[in-house]
PDB file of C-alpha atoms in Angstrom:
ATOM      1  CA  MET A  15     -22.535 -11.541  -8.660  1.00 57.00           C
ATOM      2  CA  ALA A  16     -25.613 -11.027  -6.846  1.00 71.00           C
ATOM      3  CA  GLU A  17     -27.966 -13.954  -6.213  1.00 84.00           C
ATOM      4  CA  TYR A  18     -31.319 -13.945  -7.983  1.00 92.00           C
ATOM      5  CA  THR A  19     -34.185 -16.593  -7.573  1.00 95.00           C
ATOM      6  CA  TYR A  20     -37.736 -16.734  -9.237  1.00 96.00           C
ATOM      7  CA  LYS A  21     -38.883 -14.691  -6.156  1.00 96.00           C
ATOM      8  CA  ASP A  22     -37.255 -11.567  -7.743  1.00 96.00           C
ATOM      9  CA  VAL A  23     -39.366 -12.010 -10.924  1.00 97.00           C
ATOM     10  CA  ILE A  24     -41.916  -8.936 -10.952  1.00 97.00           C
ATOM     11  CA  ILE A  25     -45.329  -9.311 -13.158  1.00 97.00           C
ATOM     12  CA  ASP A  26     -47.595  -7.320 -11.170  1.00 96.00           C
ATOM     13  CA  PRO A  27     -46.843  -3.619 -11.937  1.00 96.00           C
ATOM     14  CA  SER A  28     -48.269  -2.647  -8.474  1.00 95.00           C
ATOM     15  CA  ASP A  29     -45.404  -4.632  -6.944  1.00 96.00           C
ATOM     16  CA  PRO A  30     -43.988  -2.371  -4.424  1.00 95.00           C
ATOM     17  CA  ARG A  31     -40.366  -3.157  -5.850  1.00 95.00           C
ATOM     18  CA  VAL A  32     -41.622  -1.473  -9.033  1.00 96.00           C
ATOM     19  CA  GLU A  33     -40.085   2.219  -9.117  1.00 95.00           C
ATOM     20  CA  ILE A  34     -39.902   4.436 -12.113  1.00 96.00           C
ATOM     21  CA  GLY A  35     -35.928   5.074 -12.722  1.00 93.00           C
ATOM     22  CA  LYS A  36     -34.574   2.315 -10.867  1.00 92.00           C
ATOM     23  CA  GLU A  37     -32.439  -0.302 -12.596  1.00 92.00           C
ATOM     24  CA  TYR A  38     -33.943  -3.556 -13.844  1.00 95.00           C
ATOM     25  CA  TYR A  39     -33.464  -6.675 -16.036  1.00 95.00           C
ATOM     26  CA  PHE A  40     -36.117  -6.795 -18.806  1.00 96.00           C
ATOM     27  CA  SER A  41     -37.708  -9.829 -20.577  1.00 96.00           C
ATOM     28  CA  ASP A  42     -40.907 -11.344 -21.884  1.00 95.00           C
ATOM     29  CA  ASN A  43     -40.266 -14.667 -20.439  1.00 96.00           C
ATOM     30  CA  PRO A  44     -39.644 -15.352 -16.597  1.00 96.00           C
ATOM     31  CA  ALA A  45     -37.080 -18.291 -17.150  1.00 96.00           C
ATOM     32  CA  GLN A  46     -35.185 -16.132 -19.600  1.00 95.00           C
ATOM     33  CA  LEU A  47     -35.281 -13.227 -17.398  1.00 95.00           C
ATOM     34  CA  LEU A  48     -33.816 -15.193 -14.598  1.00 94.00           C
ATOM     35  CA  ARG A  49     -31.075 -16.385 -16.731  1.00 92.00           C
ATOM     36  CA  ARG A  50     -30.162 -12.759 -17.640  1.00 91.00           C
ATOM     37  CA  ALA A  51     -30.178 -11.517 -13.966  1.00 90.00           C
ATOM     38  CA  LYS A  52     -28.140 -14.384 -13.047  1.00 88.00           C
ATOM     39  CA  LEU A  53     -25.567 -13.698 -15.910  1.00 84.00           C
ATOM     40  CA  GLY A  54     -25.583  -9.966 -15.214  1.00 80.00           C
ATOM     41  CA  ASP A  55     -26.667  -9.588 -19.122  1.00 81.00           C
ATOM     42  CA  THR A  56     -25.928  -5.816 -19.916  1.00 77.00           C
ATOM     43  CA  GLY A  57     -28.030  -6.175 -23.281  1.00 84.00           C
ATOM     44  CA  TYR A  58     -31.325  -6.449 -21.271  1.00 89.00           C
ATOM     45  CA  GLU A  59     -30.599  -3.890 -18.282  1.00 90.00           C
ATOM     46  CA  GLY A  60     -31.304  -0.465 -17.825  1.00 91.00           C
ATOM     47  CA  SER A  61     -33.822   2.133 -16.030  1.00 94.00           C
ATOM     48  CA  LEU A  62     -37.519   1.587 -16.202  1.00 96.00           C
ATOM     49  CA  THR A  63     -39.295   4.689 -17.391  1.00 96.00           C
ATOM     50  CA  ILE A  64     -42.902   3.914 -17.604  1.00 96.00           C
ATOM     51  CA  VAL A  65     -45.200   1.454 -16.084  1.00 97.00           C
ATOM     52  CA  HIS A  66     -48.819   0.966 -17.831  1.00 94.00           C
ATOM     53  CA  GLU A  67     -50.869  -1.314 -15.244  1.00 90.00           C
ATOM     54  CA  ASN A  68     -53.253  -2.498 -17.786  1.00 90.00           C
ATOM     55  CA  TRP A  69     -51.147  -3.336 -20.602  1.00 94.00           C
ATOM     56  CA  ASP A  70     -49.950  -6.882 -21.459  1.00 93.00           C
ATOM     57  CA  ASP A  71     -46.215  -5.555 -21.331  1.00 96.00           C
ATOM     58  CA  PRO A  72     -46.640  -3.169 -18.558  1.00 97.00           C
ATOM     59  CA  PHE A  73     -42.957  -2.211 -18.294  1.00 97.00           C
ATOM     60  CA  THR A  74     -40.986   0.172 -20.680  1.00 97.00           C
ATOM     61  CA  ASP A  75     -37.183   0.609 -20.473  1.00 95.00           C
ATOM     62  CA  GLU A  76     -35.314   3.710 -21.444  1.00 92.00           C
ATOM     63  CA  VAL A  77     -35.267   2.998 -25.009  1.00 92.00           C
ATOM     64  CA  GLY A  78     -38.921   2.438 -25.187  1.00 95.00           C
ATOM     65  CA  ASP A  79     -39.143  -1.062 -25.521  1.00 95.00           C
ATOM     66  CA  LYS A  80     -41.772  -2.851 -23.757  1.00 96.00           C
ATOM     67  CA  TYR A  81     -41.765  -6.256 -21.493  1.00 97.00           C
ATOM     68  CA  CYS A  82     -44.172  -8.297 -19.339  1.00 97.00           C
ATOM     69  CA  CYS A  83     -41.568  -9.000 -16.497  1.00 97.00           C
ATOM     70  CA  ILE A  84     -38.600  -7.440 -14.787  1.00 97.00           C
ATOM     71  CA  ILE A  85     -36.141  -8.285 -12.179  1.00 97.00           C
ATOM     72  CA  ARG A  86     -35.009  -5.205  -9.932  1.00 95.00           C
ATOM     73  CA  LYS A  87     -31.203  -5.050 -10.144  1.00 92.00           C
ATOM     74  CA  LYS A  88     -29.585  -5.958  -6.420  1.00 88.00           C
ATOM     75  CA  GLU A  89     -26.676  -4.134  -5.186  1.00 80.00           C
ATOM     76  CA  LEU A  90     -23.808  -6.412  -4.388  1.00 79.00           C
ATOM     77  CA  PRO A  91     -22.584  -7.103  -1.002  1.00 79.00           C
ATOM     78  CA  TYR A  92     -20.241  -4.579   0.528  1.00 85.00           C
ATOM     79  CA  ALA A  93     -17.168  -6.776   0.799  1.00 85.00           C
ATOM     80  CA  ALA A  94     -17.735  -7.504  -3.227  1.00 83.00           C
ATOM     81  CA  ARG A  95     -18.197  -3.657  -3.871  1.00 88.00           C
ATOM     82  CA  GLN A  96     -15.126  -2.789  -1.928  1.00 92.00           C
ATOM     83  CA  THR A  97     -13.174  -5.456  -3.721  1.00 90.00           C
ATOM     84  CA  LYS A  98     -14.386  -4.177  -7.078  1.00 89.00           C
ATOM     85  CA  TRP A  99     -13.268  -0.486  -6.215  1.00 93.00           C
ATOM     86  CA  LEU A 100      -9.929  -1.642  -5.116  1.00 94.00           C
ATOM     87  CA  ALA A 101      -9.404  -3.503  -8.450  1.00 92.00           C
ATOM     88  CA  ASP A 102     -10.842  -0.718 -10.513  1.00 91.00           C
ATOM     89  CA  ASN A 103      -8.733   1.858  -8.742  1.00 91.00           C
ATOM     90  CA  GLY A 104      -5.595   0.042  -8.379  1.00 90.00           C
ATOM     91  CA  ILE A 105      -5.449   0.226  -4.770  1.00 91.00           C
ATOM     92  CA  ASN A 106      -2.895  -1.729  -2.596  1.00 89.00           C
ATOM     93  CA  LYS A 107      -1.492  -1.651   0.800  1.00 88.00           C
ATOM     94  CA  GLY A 108       0.915   1.320   0.935  1.00 84.00           C
ATOM     95  CA  ASP A 109      -1.048   3.703  -1.758  1.00 87.00           C
ATOM     96  CA  LYS A 110      -2.118   7.065  -0.816  1.00 89.00           C
ATOM     97  CA  VAL A 111      -5.766   7.973  -0.597  1.00 93.00           C
ATOM     98  CA  ARG A 112      -7.628  11.080   0.653  1.00 94.00           C
ATOM     99  CA  ILE A 113     -10.716  10.968   2.736  1.00 96.00           C
ATOM    100  CA  VAL A 114     -13.170  12.956   1.465  1.00 96.00           C
ATOM    101  CA  ARG A 115     -16.085  12.809   3.717  1.00 96.00           C
ATOM    102  CA  LYS A 116     -17.683  11.380   6.630  1.00 96.00           C
ATOM    103  CA  ALA A 117     -19.708   8.247   6.728  1.00 95.00           C
ATOM    104  CA  ASP A 118     -22.635   6.964   8.775  1.00 93.00           C
ATOM    105  CA  ASN A 119     -22.486   4.087  11.008  1.00 91.00           C
ATOM    106  CA  ASN A 120     -23.036   0.861   8.695  1.00 84.00           C
ATOM    107  CA  GLU A 121     -23.627   3.003   5.849  1.00 88.00           C
ATOM    108  CA  GLY A 122     -24.021   1.139   2.495  1.00 83.00           C
ATOM    109  CA  GLY A 123     -23.432  -2.267   4.200  1.00 81.00           C
ATOM    110  CA  TRP A 124     -20.168  -1.122   6.022  1.00 87.00           C
ATOM    111  CA  ASP A 125     -19.977  -3.137   8.910  1.00 83.00           C
ATOM    112  CA  ASN A 126     -18.258  -0.521  10.964  1.00 87.00           C
ATOM    113  CA  PHE A 127     -18.664   2.718  12.981  1.00 90.00           C
ATOM    114  CA  TRP A 128     -17.223   6.077  12.333  1.00 95.00           C
ATOM    115  CA  THR A 129     -15.829   7.827  15.566  1.00 95.00           C
ATOM    116  CA  PRO A 130     -15.349  11.443  16.279  1.00 95.00           C
ATOM    117  CA  ASP A 131     -11.599  11.004  16.201  1.00 95.00           C
ATOM    118  CA  MET A 132     -11.784  10.192  12.439  1.00 96.00           C
ATOM    119  CA  ASP A 133     -13.450  13.767  11.630  1.00 96.00           C
ATOM    120  CA  GLU A 134      -9.941  15.139  11.613  1.00 95.00           C
ATOM    121  CA  ALA A 135      -8.937  13.054   8.755  1.00 96.00           C
ATOM    122  CA  VAL A 136     -11.483  14.328   6.311  1.00 96.00           C
ATOM    123  CA  GLY A 137      -9.818  16.165   3.610  1.00 93.00           C
ATOM    124  CA  LYS A 138      -6.530  14.654   4.221  1.00 92.00           C
ATOM    125  CA  VAL A 139      -4.354  12.191   2.416  1.00 90.00           C
ATOM    126  CA  GLY A 140      -3.229   8.739   4.120  1.00 90.00           C
ATOM    127  CA  THR A 141      -1.668   5.610   3.360  1.00 90.00           C
ATOM    128  CA  VAL A 142      -3.497   2.382   2.960  1.00 93.00           C
ATOM    129  CA  SER A 143      -2.065   0.351   6.023  1.00 91.00           C
ATOM    130  CA  CYS A 144      -4.513  -2.761   5.744  1.00 91.00           C
ATOM    131  CA  ILE A 145      -7.279  -4.029   3.642  1.00 90.00           C
ATOM    132  CA  SER A 146     -10.030  -6.232   5.317  1.00 84.00           C
ATOM    133  CA  THR A 147     -13.048  -8.241   3.782  1.00 73.00           C
ATOM    134  CA  ASN A 148     -13.890 -10.089   6.907  1.00 71.00           C
ATOM    135  CA  TRP A 149     -17.303  -9.512   8.396  1.00 63.00           C
ATOM    136  CA  GLY A 150     -17.306  -7.653  11.428  1.00 60.00           C
ATOM    137  CA  ALA A 151     -14.173  -5.689  10.670  1.00 72.00           C
ATOM    138  CA  LEU A 152     -14.945  -4.612   6.761  1.00 79.00           C
ATOM    139  CA  GLY A 153     -13.288  -1.533   5.640  1.00 90.00           C
ATOM    140  CA  ILE A 154      -9.876  -0.223   4.391  1.00 95.00           C
ATOM    141  CA  GLU A 155      -7.452   1.059   6.886  1.00 95.00           C
ATOM    142  CA  VAL A 156      -5.740   4.318   6.339  1.00 95.00           C
ATOM    143  CA  ASP A 157      -2.867   5.763   8.218  1.00 93.00           C
ATOM    144  CA  VAL A 158      -3.233   9.677   8.263  1.00 92.00           C
ATOM    145  CA  LEU A 159      -0.537  11.790   9.763  1.00 87.00           C
ATOM    146  CA  ASP A 160      -1.332  13.534  13.208  1.00 89.00           C
ATOM    147  CA  VAL A 161      -4.777  11.148  13.291  1.00 93.00           C
ATOM    148  CA  GLY A 162      -3.789   7.638  13.150  1.00 91.00           C
ATOM    149  CA  PRO A 163      -4.907   4.388  11.560  1.00 94.00           C
ATOM    150  CA  PHE A 164      -8.519   4.118  11.152  1.00 95.00           C
ATOM    151  CA  SER A 165     -10.937   1.670   9.066  1.00 94.00           C
ATOM    152  CA  TYR A 166     -13.028   3.442   6.306  1.00 96.00           C
ATOM    153  CA  PRO A 167     -15.501   2.457   3.939  1.00 95.00           C
ATOM    154  CA  TYR A 168     -14.307   2.572   0.401  1.00 96.00           C
ATOM    155  CA  PHE A 169     -16.729   4.963  -0.928  1.00 95.00           C
ATOM    156  CA  VAL A 170     -15.567   7.767   1.311  1.00 97.00           C
ATOM    157  CA  LEU A 171     -11.858   7.483  -0.096  1.00 96.00           C
ATOM    158  CA  GLU A 172     -10.314   8.635  -3.461  1.00 94.00           C
ATOM    159  CA  LYS A 173      -7.206   7.400  -4.925  1.00 90.00           C
ATOM    160  CA  VAL A 174      -4.221   9.905  -5.160  1.00 89.00           C
ATOM    161  CA  LYS A 175      -1.536   9.633  -7.528  1.00 80.00           C
ATOM    162  CA  GLN A 176       2.009  10.998  -6.761  1.00 78.00           C
ATOM    163  CA  LYS A 177       4.267  13.137  -8.888  1.00 86.00           C
ATOM    164  CA  TYR A 178       8.171  12.875  -8.374  1.00 90.00           C
ATOM    165  CA  VAL A 179      10.783  15.274  -9.677  1.00 94.00           C
ATOM    166  CA  PRO A 180      14.499  14.423  -9.570  1.00 95.00           C
ATOM    167  CA  PHE A 181      16.341  15.048  -6.374  1.00 95.00           C
ATOM    168  CA  ASP A 182      18.504  18.453  -6.550  1.00 95.00           C
ATOM    169  CA  LEU A 183      21.912  16.736  -5.748  1.00 95.00           C
ATOM    170  CA  SER A 184      23.611  20.150  -5.437  1.00 94.00           C
ATOM    171  CA  LYS A 185      21.687  20.790  -2.065  1.00 94.00           C
ATOM    172  CA  GLU A 186      23.499  19.661   1.033  1.00 94.00           C
ATOM    173  CA  GLU A 187      20.496  19.105   2.803  1.00 95.00           C
ATOM    174  CA  VAL A 188      19.072  16.494  -0.130  1.00 95.00           C
ATOM    175  CA  ARG A 189      22.620  14.724  -0.164  1.00 94.00           C
ATOM    176  CA  ASP A 190      22.438  14.423   3.733  1.00 95.00           C
ATOM    177  CA  PHE A 191      18.982  12.837   3.548  1.00 95.00           C
ATOM    178  CA  LEU A 192      20.187  10.185   0.711  1.00 95.00           C
ATOM    179  CA  LYS A 193      23.312   9.189   2.603  1.00 94.00           C
ATOM    180  CA  GLY A 194      22.850   5.794   3.916  1.00 93.00           C
ATOM    181  CA  LYS A 195      19.751   5.146   1.801  1.00 94.00           C
ATOM    182  CA  TRP A 196      19.540   1.809  -0.023  1.00 94.00           C
ATOM    183  CA  VAL A 197      18.488   2.022  -3.730  1.00 94.00           C
ATOM    184  CA  LYS A 198      17.829  -0.649  -6.199  1.00 92.00           C
ATOM    185  CA  GLY A 199      17.800  -0.634  -9.880  1.00 88.00           C
ATOM    186  CA  ASN A 200      18.077  -2.641 -13.122  1.00 82.00           C
ATOM    187  CA  ILE A 201      21.008  -1.634 -15.296  1.00 79.00           C
ATOM    188  CA  ASN A 202      21.623  -3.421 -18.725  1.00 80.00           C
ATOM    189  CA  GLY A 203      19.529  -6.296 -17.552  1.00 81.00           C
ATOM    190  CA  GLN A 204      21.356  -6.680 -14.359  1.00 83.00           C
ATOM    191  CA  ASP A 205      19.694  -6.205 -10.807  1.00 88.00           C
ATOM    192  CA  TYR A 206      21.587  -4.016  -8.247  1.00 88.00           C
ATOM    193  CA  LEU A 207      21.208  -3.025  -4.849  1.00 92.00           C
ATOM    194  CA  PHE A 208      23.402   0.009  -3.341  1.00 92.00           C
ATOM    195  CA  MET A 209      23.930   1.945  -0.402  1.00 93.00           C
ATOM    196  CA  ILE A 210      24.303   5.629  -1.242  1.00 93.00           C
ATOM    197  CA  ILE A 211      27.712   6.438   0.484  1.00 90.00           C
ATOM    198  CA  GLY A 212      29.267   8.989  -2.063  1.00 91.00           C
ATOM    199  CA  PHE A 213      28.653  12.125  -3.974  1.00 94.00           C
ATOM    200  CA  LYS A 214      30.648  14.079  -6.578  1.00 92.00           C
ATOM    201  CA  ALA A 215      30.297  17.423  -8.774  1.00 91.00           C
ATOM    202  CA  VAL A 216      31.214  16.507 -12.036  1.00 85.00           C
ATOM    203  CA  ALA A 217      30.761  18.632 -15.427  1.00 83.00           C
ATOM    204  CA  GLN A 218      27.031  17.521 -15.639  1.00 80.00           C
ATOM    205  CA  GLY A 219      26.228  18.458 -12.000  1.00 89.00           C
ATOM    206  CA  TRP A 220      26.251  16.698  -8.744  1.00 94.00           C
ATOM    207  CA  CYS A 221      26.277  12.974  -8.885  1.00 93.00           C
ATOM    208  CA  VAL A 222      25.748   9.947  -6.800  1.00 93.00           C
ATOM    209  CA  ASP A 223      27.837   6.871  -6.483  1.00 89.00           C
ATOM    210  CA  LEU A 224      26.221   3.725  -7.431  1.00 88.00           C
ATOM    211  CA  GLY A 225      28.953   1.590  -8.932  1.00 82.00           C
ATOM    212  CA  GLY A 226      29.050   4.396 -11.589  1.00 85.00           C
ATOM    213  CA  TRP A 227      28.159   8.158 -11.339  1.00 90.00           C
ATOM    214  CA  PHE A 228      24.358   8.863 -11.582  1.00 91.00           C
ATOM    215  CA  THR A 229      22.422  12.300 -11.607  1.00 93.00           C
ATOM    216  CA  GLY A 230      19.378  13.094  -9.785  1.00 94.00           C
ATOM    217  CA  GLU A 231      17.459  12.412 -13.327  1.00 94.00           C
ATOM    218  CA  ASP A 232      19.095   9.233 -13.684  1.00 92.00           C
ATOM    219  CA  LEU A 233      18.059   8.226  -9.970  1.00 94.00           C
ATOM    220  CA  LEU A 234      14.447   9.078 -10.633  1.00 94.00           C
ATOM    221  CA  ALA A 235      14.328   7.256 -14.046  1.00 92.00           C
ATOM    222  CA  LYS A 236      16.293   3.994 -13.260  1.00 91.00           C
ATOM    223  CA  TRP A 237      16.288   3.574  -9.430  1.00 93.00           C
ATOM    224  CA  THR A 238      14.094   3.001  -6.648  1.00 92.00           C
ATOM    225  CA  PHE A 239      14.300   3.081  -3.045  1.00 91.00           C
ATOM    226  CA  GLU A 240      14.279  -0.424  -1.366  1.00 85.00           C
ATOM    227  CA  ASP A 241      10.687  -0.274  -0.340  1.00 79.00           C
ATOM    228  CA  GLY A 242       9.606   0.430  -4.410  1.00 80.00           C
ATOM    229  CA  THR A 243       9.076   4.047  -4.060  1.00 83.00           C
ATOM    230  CA  PRO A 244      10.585   6.301  -6.858  1.00 90.00           C
ATOM    231  CA  CYS A 245      13.936   7.693  -5.873  1.00 94.00           C
ATOM    232  CA  GLY A 246      13.021  11.454  -6.303  1.00 94.00           C
ATOM    233  CA  LYS A 247      11.153  14.121  -4.556  1.00 92.00           C
ATOM    234  CA  LEU A 248       7.604  13.955  -3.961  1.00 86.00           C
ATOM    235  CA  VAL A 249       6.226  17.644  -5.091  1.00 82.00           C
ATOM    236  CA  GLU A 250       2.685  16.889  -6.133  1.00 67.00           C
ATOM    237  CA  GLN A 251      -0.451  14.656  -5.230  1.00 67.00           C
ATOM    238  CA  ILE A 252      -2.936  14.385  -7.918  1.00 64.00           C
ATOM    239  CA  ASN A 253      -6.569  13.046  -7.695  1.00 63.00           C
ATOM    240  CA  ASP A 254      -7.165   9.826  -9.718  1.00 50.00           C
ATOM    241  CA  GLN A 255     -10.678  10.359 -11.393  1.00 45.00           C
ATOM    242  CA  THR A 256     -10.949   6.644 -11.648  1.00 41.00           C
ATOM    243  CA  ASN A 257     -14.462   5.663 -10.076  1.00 38.00           C
TER     244      ASN A 257
END
């Protein structure tokens, strides 16, 4: 949470911190107001809509209630906002993200710089390779093919969900790709780790030998590669609209 003290309490309507449309905590008692701000009490926060300089309760919120004192909401430090964004979007190392725009140097508290080489990554999808919350190296490192790994601020990134379909084992090039790959699965409560070494054409189509014969549909439903990625073909990347 952001830190608040009595210095943040605003009583004078002409205070330069007073701006219509900005977010505030509201109360009629400075001590109570400070408690609400420290607790992040959402029941008494909102936009300032009207200021009457000569009224006893000069500050009006978005629902029309009037108060004698306010505290302007503070933005969390960059590191805390990045941590919240990562949690809200379920982003971890190895996930896919899209770089949606350029960032200004030190924009929004991001303690880093945008270099010309990073321009090539805008609009492209990369893999999260490192997450840093250390001052002097804030950002999320994303490795983009043909661009390389660079550290980006969280607010220029967009999570990408991946869609997989079963491998078409009837294709020789697919079988060649899978041959020698390690896969893991849980069958009837038992964990297994197998190397794919054999294939067989049966009545239901081509299958792979994993201590039993499994179709491409079985591979996607019951098995993953050793690194945890789905045992299927990536065919589509879909924007996750979580903000």
